[in-house]
Amino acid sequence: MKPRILLIDGHSLAYRAFYALPVDNFSTSSGQPTNAIYGLASMLINLIRDEKPTHVIIAFDVSRKTFRKEVFPEYKANRAATPDEFRSQLSYIDELVQAFQIPSFEVAGFEADDVIASIIENSPKNSEILICTGDRDAFQLITQSVTVLYPKKGVTDLSRMSPEALQERYGLTPEQYPDYAALRGDPSDNLPSIPGVGEKTAAKWINGYGSLKNLIEHSSEIKGKVGESLRENLKIVLKNRELTELRKDVPIQFNFGELVWRGVDLIKTNQLFEELEIKALRERVQVLVLDQAKASSTSHNNNAVRRENTQTTEWKKLSSTDFMAALSNEPKVAALTGGNLLYAVTVTGAAVSTEVKPGLLSGKIVITHSGKDLVKCDLGCEVVFDSEIAAYLINPGTRDLDLPAIAKKYLESELSPSKLELFTELIEPDYVFALYKLEELLIQEMKSRELLKLFKELEMPTMVLLAEMEKVGIGVDKDYLNKFRAEFFEVENGAIKAAYKEAGEEFNISSPKQLQVVLFEKLKLPKTKRIKTGYSTDAESLEWLFNTTQHKVLANILKIREFAKLRTTVEGLIEFVGSDSRIHTSFQQTVTATGRLSSIDPNLQNIPIRSKEGRRIREAFVAITPFSQLMTADYSQIEMRIMAHLSQDEGLLKAFAEGEDLHKTVAAQVFGVSVTKVNENMRRQIKAMSYGLAYGLSSFGLAQQLDIAPNEASALMDRYFLRFGEIQRYLREVVRIARDEGYTETIMGRRRYLPDLNHENRQRREIAERMALNAPIQGSAADIIKVAMIRVADAIKRNGMKSRLLLQVHDELIFEVVANESSSFEELVRREMGSAYPLRAPLDVNVGFGRNWHEAAH
């Protein structure tokens, strides 16, 4: 294996980090700045994780007294003194490098990039070398085996500068770069430029003449003022050329075999981070250490997988009897299912498949991936591990959770083509066998993050329950949906004709361009916000325009859009009604970052609930014999109750305890009046603010939402926090803790990682702050409703009831109930849901009954 060497310009990157990350956000409680340390550590983690070097070496400047200073006293003379805030971090940077066990080199009289050039000169000739530096002089070192990783912005965005990339960017070869730099000059190093000669001219000259030497020889041919300027400043150019040339003869001695990177010393690193109160990076370092451990055993693991599977390069298809016999002595198997086939691999590597039949894995413990389909086959097994759910729980921001992607990340092995047609004959035995290795690694990872209890007691039972719910489905009156479709189409068609009449012509209402012409050119209506293609015709803009003008054409266009959406929603539902007159949606457990469930095929959360017509669509969801009615259950103001629990605000807790109407009670406190004096507008304002706070609502956002002046909204928020000060303290504290730790947690320990909390880009940082505010509350609500689902389902089984859970949509549970169980079933659901979690503001359950979903809503 050829060496892969990562060379780091320590001073360059530390300085870049210092200026990219604000000191105000990165310092200890005692005032010690940590921004340079944090940024450098973050870059080291990213570089080692992404580049996987065999050798890591870092070089530093000793001082500003170098041979270049002797040759040219003005060299870097324009630079200000090193800031005290940076200087105070230098000793800690040394400790960081030692904790990461990275060999460090510095030589008096030379700069870090000279040291790097000399190390390259003495490296094994078959090495693959990466240089990470913010100094463009390193571009002269680029070859086919040497790449420069150059920070474009801040400390996260790197350009890979290869010979091809350099040619594309500057039109130059690496050998030509010092010539170009000599002509261009460098203000940061106080190297003078030639008046009138910028980067483009310098690059054009070097490209045209091939070298600085050739350019100078033909300088008399260059006409005009730039030619005169060149000839007048040749001494400066030659001096610049001498200074930009990197030295490759720095007197350093090393045994290359002793420079192999030994990995992070986790104990020293954690001690340093503890002292500097840098909690956000500890998790990332632990992941890096885990990756090291995996890397050291990857070769062994892959060989073991292959060795144990040499006799199973293809599936052995068996009858169901022979299949069960083959697994008779195997208490645990890895299994996947798809279509009508079941695939199973034993721990010894035997790979068998057969047609799916109930009871095939009776009594077995099964590990799988995306296991709902397997559960729905009634195989009689206990599914104890699902790699998709485990990987999601470890990092809920991960989008690619298919088995090949997870295996590649954790086993570092390619198991199959990246885009498999899952669960077909394309599945290989190794693909399933990988589950054994993944179970071990992912459980270890969940333990380190304190997620194993959440996985075993919440997410895995939820997966089994969702499979059962999908299998049951919910009854639908298809004729009723068809009636709605015809009704909505008629209204939509009538509005189209009316719009044509008001506009005085027929036009394509779906075309933004034609709509712009009609509204703004023909009808001369006020212009909406400017966009690239003219003026906006989105829903928000047209609503504003209608409210401003009350023009009938706009009323009809808005109606067309509303009813077209209703019609397509109904058509989508009709498509999924099965032969059993039920819709069997697919719940998604591993999509949202907060732990909330969603659904597809169809997406039941897309059914409109704000408009009267939209709510009527729910009338088509009905109870089917032998069930007499549907029952819905949800929590009253659960997010506000969680806010009260987490903030421990006595005022809000008291409002929950005393007030029948929470928002009126809170409004009375804020406005300083009795509850009876609170009008609807006061209540509306306080409700908007109370819920908005959990989403990072600003005074400007509140002003827009309530249609009031920003200063009025700001005053309202001040009065709110005057009465409920612990809420403000909690909101500030949750962001601070998330910034320190790198993640938020729900009341049950679910994590959401937010690396952008420390991003140098303000917009990305503010988005992450809003996520940090929302994730603990919305995620806790998701956890509680899952606990409630599991408790209710278990209680139904214990009590032998026939009523059952069908759906969870927007944290609302929908059941179908048999007639003689209504009262006892309501009591059961209220009891189990109400005791799902002991909040300081106790959970309150709303229940409703009806022949259909709309009637059952409460």
Coordinates of C-alpha atoms in Angstrom, one line a residue, residues 429-809:
P429 CA -25.3 -13.3 0.3
D430 CA -22.6 -10.9 1.4
Y431 CA -25.2 -8.2 1.3
V432 CA -27.2 -9.9 4.0
F433 CA -24.2 -11.3 5.8
A434 CA -23.0 -7.7 6.4
L435 CA -25.8 -7.3 8.9
Y436 CA -23.9 -9.3 11.5
K437 CA -21.0 -6.9 11.3
L438 CA -23.3 -3.9 11.3
E439 CA -25.2 -5.0 14.3
E440 CA -22.0 -5.2 16.4
L441 CA -20.7 -1.8 15.2
L442 CA -24.0 0.1 15.3
I443 CA -24.8 -1.2 18.8
Q444 CA -21.4 -0.1 20.0
E445 CA -22.0 3.3 18.4
M446 CA -25.4 3.7 20.0
K447 CA -24.0 2.7 23.4
S448 CA -21.3 5.5 23.1
R449 CA -24.1 8.0 22.4
E450 CA -26.5 6.7 25.1
L451 CA -29.1 5.8 22.4
L452 CA -29.4 2.1 22.9
K453 CA -32.4 2.3 25.3
L454 CA -34.2 4.6 22.9
F455 CA -33.5 2.1 20.0
K456 CA -34.6 -1.0 21.9
E457 CA -37.6 0.4 23.9
L458 CA -39.0 3.0 21.5
E459 CA -37.8 2.8 17.9
M460 CA -37.8 -1.0 17.4
P461 CA -41.3 -1.5 19.0
T462 CA -42.5 1.4 16.9
M463 CA -41.3 -0.3 13.7
V464 CA -43.2 -3.5 14.5
L465 CA -46.3 -1.5 15.4
L466 CA -46.1 0.6 12.2
A467 CA -45.9 -2.7 10.2
E468 CA -49.1 -3.9 11.8
M469 CA -50.8 -0.6 11.1
E470 CA -49.8 -0.6 7.5
K471 CA -51.1 -4.1 7.1
V472 CA -54.5 -3.2 8.5
G473 CA -55.0 0.1 6.7
I474 CA -57.9 2.5 7.1
G475 CA -61.3 2.1 5.5
V476 CA -62.2 4.5 2.6
D477 CA -65.5 5.2 0.8
K478 CA -64.2 5.3 -2.8
D479 CA -67.6 6.5 -4.1
Y480 CA -67.4 9.4 -1.8
L481 CA -64.0 10.3 -3.1
N482 CA -65.2 10.2 -6.7
K483 CA -68.1 12.5 -5.7
F484 CA -65.6 14.9 -4.3
R485 CA -63.4 14.7 -7.4
A486 CA -66.4 15.6 -9.6
E487 CA -67.5 18.4 -7.3
F488 CA -64.0 19.9 -7.0
F489 CA -63.5 19.7 -10.8
E490 CA -66.8 21.5 -11.4
V491 CA -65.9 24.4 -9.1
E492 CA -62.4 24.6 -10.6
N493 CA -63.8 24.6 -14.2
G494 CA -66.3 27.3 -13.3
A495 CA -63.6 29.5 -11.8
I496 CA -61.5 29.1 -15.0
K497 CA -64.3 30.3 -17.1
A498 CA -65.0 33.2 -14.7
A499 CA -61.3 34.2 -14.8
Y500 CA -61.3 34.2 -18.6
K501 CA -64.3 36.5 -18.5
E502 CA -62.7 38.9 -16.1
A503 CA -59.5 38.9 -18.0
G504 CA -61.2 39.4 -21.4
E505 CA -59.3 36.5 -23.0
E506 CA -58.4 32.9 -22.5
F507 CA -54.9 32.2 -21.3
N508 CA -52.9 29.4 -19.6
I509 CA -53.5 30.0 -16.0
S510 CA -50.8 27.5 -15.0
S511 CA -48.2 29.5 -17.0
P512 CA -46.5 32.2 -14.8
K513 CA -45.4 34.1 -17.9
Q514 CA -48.9 34.3 -19.3
L515 CA -50.3 35.1 -15.9
Q516 CA -47.8 38.0 -15.6
V517 CA -48.8 39.4 -18.9
V518 CA -52.6 39.4 -18.0
L519 CA -52.2 40.8 -14.5
F520 CA -49.4 43.3 -14.9
E521 CA -49.5 44.4 -18.6
K522 CA -53.1 44.0 -19.6
L523 CA -55.0 44.6 -16.3
K524 CA -52.2 47.0 -15.0
L525 CA -52.4 45.6 -11.5
P526 CA -49.8 46.6 -8.9
K527 CA -46.5 44.8 -9.3
T528 CA -45.6 42.0 -6.8
K529 CA -42.0 41.2 -5.7
R530 CA -39.5 41.2 -8.5
I531 CA -38.0 37.8 -9.6
K532 CA -35.7 36.7 -12.3
T533 CA -38.5 36.0 -14.8
G534 CA -40.5 39.2 -14.0
Y535 CA -42.9 39.4 -11.1
S536 CA -44.0 36.8 -8.6
T537 CA -47.3 34.9 -9.1
D538 CA -46.9 32.5 -6.2
A539 CA -49.7 32.0 -3.7
E540 CA -48.4 34.6 -1.2
S541 CA -48.0 37.3 -3.8
L542 CA -51.4 36.7 -5.3
E543 CA -53.0 36.7 -1.8
W544 CA -51.4 40.1 -1.2
L545 CA -52.5 41.4 -4.6
F546 CA -56.0 40.3 -4.0
N547 CA -56.2 41.8 -0.6
T548 CA -54.8 45.1 -2.1
T549 CA -57.1 45.2 -5.1
Q550 CA -60.0 42.9 -4.5
H551 CA -59.9 42.2 -8.3
K552 CA -62.3 39.4 -9.3
V553 CA -59.8 37.7 -11.6
L554 CA -57.5 37.2 -8.7
A555 CA -60.3 35.7 -6.6
N556 CA -61.0 33.2 -9.3
I557 CA -57.3 32.3 -9.9
L558 CA -56.9 31.7 -6.1
K559 CA -60.0 29.5 -6.2
I560 CA -58.7 27.6 -9.2
R561 CA -55.5 26.8 -7.4
E562 CA -57.3 25.8 -4.2
F563 CA -59.7 23.4 -5.9
A564 CA -57.1 22.0 -8.3
K565 CA -55.0 21.1 -5.3
L566 CA -58.0 19.5 -3.6
R567 CA -58.9 17.6 -6.8
T568 CA -55.3 16.2 -7.2
T569 CA -55.3 15.3 -3.5
V570 CA -58.5 13.2 -3.9
E571 CA -57.2 11.7 -7.2
G572 CA -54.1 10.6 -5.4
L573 CA -56.1 9.0 -2.6
I574 CA -58.4 7.1 -5.1
E575 CA -55.3 5.6 -6.7
F576 CA -54.3 3.9 -3.4
V577 CA -57.7 2.4 -2.4
G578 CA -57.2 -1.3 -2.4
S579 CA -59.6 -4.2 -3.2
D580 CA -60.4 -4.4 0.5
S581 CA -61.7 -0.8 0.4
R582 CA -58.8 0.4 2.5
I583 CA -55.8 2.6 2.0
H584 CA -52.5 1.0 3.3
T585 CA -50.1 4.0 3.6
S586 CA -46.4 3.5 4.2
F587 CA -45.1 5.1 7.4
Q588 CA -41.6 6.6 7.2
Q589 CA -39.7 6.3 10.5
T590 CA -36.3 7.4 9.4
V591 CA -36.9 10.6 7.4
T592 CA -37.4 13.6 9.7
A593 CA -34.5 14.9 11.8
T594 CA -36.7 15.3 14.9
G595 CA -38.1 11.8 15.1
R596 CA -41.6 12.6 13.8
L597 CA -43.3 10.1 11.5
S598 CA -44.3 10.8 8.0
S599 CA -46.2 8.7 5.4
I600 CA -46.1 8.1 1.6
D601 CA -48.2 6.2 -0.9
P602 CA -50.3 8.2 -0.1
N603 CA -49.0 11.0 2.0
L604 CA -51.9 11.4 4.4
Q605 CA -50.3 14.5 6.0
N606 CA -51.0 16.3 2.7
I607 CA -54.8 16.2 3.2
P608 CA -55.7 19.9 3.8
I609 CA -57.2 20.7 7.2
R610 CA -57.3 24.5 7.2
S611 CA -60.1 25.0 4.7
K612 CA -63.6 23.8 5.1
E613 CA -63.5 22.0 1.8
G614 CA -60.2 20.4 2.6
R615 CA -61.5 19.1 5.9
R616 CA -64.4 17.5 4.1
I617 CA -62.0 15.0 2.4
R618 CA -61.6 13.3 5.7
E619 CA -65.3 12.4 5.5
A620 CA -64.3 9.6 3.0
F621 CA -62.2 7.8 5.7
V622 CA -64.7 5.6 7.4
A623 CA -65.2 2.7 9.8
I624 CA -65.8 -0.6 8.1
T625 CA -67.8 -3.5 9.5
P626 CA -67.4 -5.0 12.1
F627 CA -66.2 -1.7 13.4
S628 CA -68.9 0.9 14.1
Q629 CA -67.0 4.1 14.3
L630 CA -63.6 5.8 14.3
M631 CA -62.0 7.4 17.3
T632 CA -59.3 10.1 17.2
A633 CA -57.0 11.0 20.1
D634 CA -54.3 13.6 20.5
Y635 CA -52.6 15.7 23.1
S636 CA -53.9 19.2 24.0
Q637 CA -51.1 21.8 23.6
I638 CA -48.4 19.2 23.9
E639 CA -45.6 21.5 22.6
M640 CA -46.5 24.2 25.2
R641 CA -46.6 21.6 27.9
I642 CA -43.1 20.4 26.9
M643 CA -41.9 24.0 26.9
A644 CA -43.3 24.4 30.4
H645 CA -41.6 21.2 31.5
L646 CA -38.2 22.0 30.0
S647 CA -38.1 25.7 31.1
Q648 CA -39.7 25.0 34.5
D649 CA -41.3 28.4 34.2
E650 CA -43.5 28.8 37.3
G651 CA -45.8 31.2 35.6
L652 CA -46.5 28.9 32.6
L653 CA -46.9 25.9 34.9
K654 CA -49.3 27.8 37.0
A655 CA -51.3 28.8 33.9
F656 CA -51.6 25.2 32.9
A657 CA -52.7 24.3 36.4
E658 CA -55.3 27.0 36.8
G659 CA -56.5 28.1 33.4
E660 CA -59.1 26.3 31.3
D661 CA -57.9 28.4 28.3
L662 CA -54.1 28.5 28.4
H663 CA -53.7 31.3 25.9
K664 CA -56.3 33.5 27.7
T665 CA -54.6 32.9 31.0
V666 CA -51.1 33.7 29.6
A667 CA -52.5 36.8 27.8
A668 CA -54.0 38.1 31.1
Q669 CA -50.6 37.9 32.7
V670 CA -48.8 39.6 29.8
F671 CA -51.4 42.4 29.3
G672 CA -52.0 42.8 33.1
V673 CA -55.7 42.3 33.0
S674 CA -58.2 39.8 34.3
V675 CA -59.0 36.7 32.2
T676 CA -62.5 38.1 31.5
K677 CA -60.9 41.2 30.0
V678 CA -58.8 39.3 27.4
N679 CA -60.3 39.8 24.0
E680 CA -59.8 37.6 20.9
N681 CA -57.1 39.7 19.5
M682 CA -55.1 39.6 22.7
R683 CA -55.4 35.8 22.8
R684 CA -54.5 35.5 19.1
Q685 CA -51.3 37.5 19.6
I686 CA -50.2 35.5 22.7
K687 CA -50.9 32.2 21.0
A688 CA -48.9 33.1 18.0
M689 CA -46.0 34.2 20.1
S690 CA -46.1 31.2 22.5
Y691 CA -45.9 28.7 19.7
G692 CA -43.5 30.8 17.6
L693 CA -40.9 31.0 20.4
A694 CA -40.2 27.3 20.0
Y695 CA -39.4 28.0 16.3
G696 CA -37.0 30.9 16.9
L697 CA -39.6 33.5 16.2
S698 CA -38.1 37.0 16.1
S699 CA -39.9 40.3 16.8
F700 CA -39.8 41.0 13.1
G701 CA -41.4 37.6 12.3
L702 CA -44.0 38.2 15.0
A703 CA -44.8 41.6 13.5
Q704 CA -45.3 40.1 10.1
Q705 CA -47.5 37.3 11.5
L706 CA -49.7 39.6 13.5
D707 CA -49.6 42.5 11.0
I708 CA -48.3 45.0 13.6
A709 CA -45.3 47.3 13.7
P710 CA -41.9 45.7 14.6
N711 CA -41.5 48.0 17.6
E712 CA -45.0 46.9 18.8
A713 CA -44.0 43.3 18.4
S714 CA -40.7 43.9 20.2
A715 CA -42.6 45.5 23.1
L716 CA -45.0 42.6 23.2
M717 CA -42.2 40.1 23.5
D718 CA -40.5 42.1 26.2
R719 CA -43.8 42.1 28.2
Y720 CA -44.1 38.3 27.6
F721 CA -40.6 37.6 28.9
L722 CA -41.1 39.9 31.9
R723 CA -43.8 37.6 33.1
F724 CA -42.3 34.4 31.8
G725 CA -38.6 35.0 32.3
E726 CA -37.6 31.3 32.6
I727 CA -38.8 30.7 29.1
Q728 CA -36.4 33.3 27.8
R729 CA -33.6 31.8 29.9
Y730 CA -34.4 28.3 28.6
L731 CA -34.4 29.4 25.0
R732 CA -31.0 31.0 25.4
E733 CA -29.6 28.1 27.3
V734 CA -30.7 25.4 24.9
V735 CA -28.8 27.1 22.0
R736 CA -25.7 27.6 24.2
I737 CA -25.7 24.0 25.3
A738 CA -26.3 22.8 21.7
R739 CA -23.4 25.0 20.5
D740 CA -21.1 23.5 23.2
E741 CA -22.2 19.9 22.8
G742 CA -22.8 19.9 19.1
Y743 CA -26.3 18.5 19.4
T744 CA -29.7 18.9 21.1
E745 CA -31.5 16.2 23.0
T746 CA -35.2 15.4 23.6
I747 CA -36.5 14.4 27.1
M748 CA -35.8 10.8 26.1
G749 CA -32.3 11.4 24.8
R750 CA -32.9 11.6 21.0
R751 CA -30.1 13.7 19.5
R752 CA -30.1 16.1 16.6
Y753 CA -26.6 17.2 15.4
L754 CA -26.3 20.8 14.4
P755 CA -22.7 21.5 13.2
D756 CA -23.8 24.7 11.6
L757 CA -24.2 26.3 15.1
N758 CA -20.6 27.2 14.8
H759 CA -20.5 28.0 11.1
E760 CA -18.8 31.2 10.0
N761 CA -21.8 32.0 7.7
R762 CA -24.3 34.0 9.8
Q763 CA -27.4 32.8 7.8
R764 CA -26.5 29.1 8.3
R765 CA -25.7 29.7 11.9
E766 CA -29.1 31.4 12.5
I767 CA -31.0 28.5 10.8
A768 CA -29.2 26.1 13.0
E769 CA -30.1 28.1 16.1
R770 CA -33.8 27.9 15.1
M771 CA -33.4 24.2 14.7
A772 CA -31.8 24.0 18.1
L773 CA -34.8 25.7 19.7
N774 CA -37.3 23.5 17.9
A775 CA -35.7 20.1 18.0
P776 CA -36.0 19.3 21.8
I777 CA -39.7 20.3 21.8
Q778 CA -40.9 18.8 18.6
G779 CA -38.6 15.8 19.1
S780 CA -39.9 15.2 22.6
A781 CA -43.5 15.4 21.3
A782 CA -42.6 12.8 18.7
D783 CA -41.1 10.6 21.4
I784 CA -44.1 10.9 23.6
I785 CA -46.6 10.0 20.9
K786 CA -44.5 6.9 20.0
V787 CA -44.5 5.8 23.7
A788 CA -48.3 6.4 23.7
M789 CA -48.8 4.3 20.6
I790 CA -46.8 1.4 22.1
R791 CA -48.6 1.6 25.4
V792 CA -52.0 1.7 23.8
A793 CA -51.2 -1.3 21.5
D794 CA -49.8 -3.3 24.4
A795 CA -52.9 -2.6 26.5
I796 CA -55.2 -3.6 23.6
K797 CA -53.5 -7.0 23.5
R798 CA -53.5 -7.4 27.3
N799 CA -57.2 -6.7 27.5
G800 CA -58.1 -8.8 24.4
M801 CA -59.9 -5.9 22.7
K802 CA -60.9 -5.9 19.0
S803 CA -60.6 -2.2 18.5
R804 CA -57.3 -1.2 17.0
L805 CA -54.9 1.5 16.0
L806 CA -54.9 2.5 12.3
L807 CA -53.0 5.7 11.7
Q808 CA -50.7 8.4 13.2
V809 CA -51.0 11.6 11.3

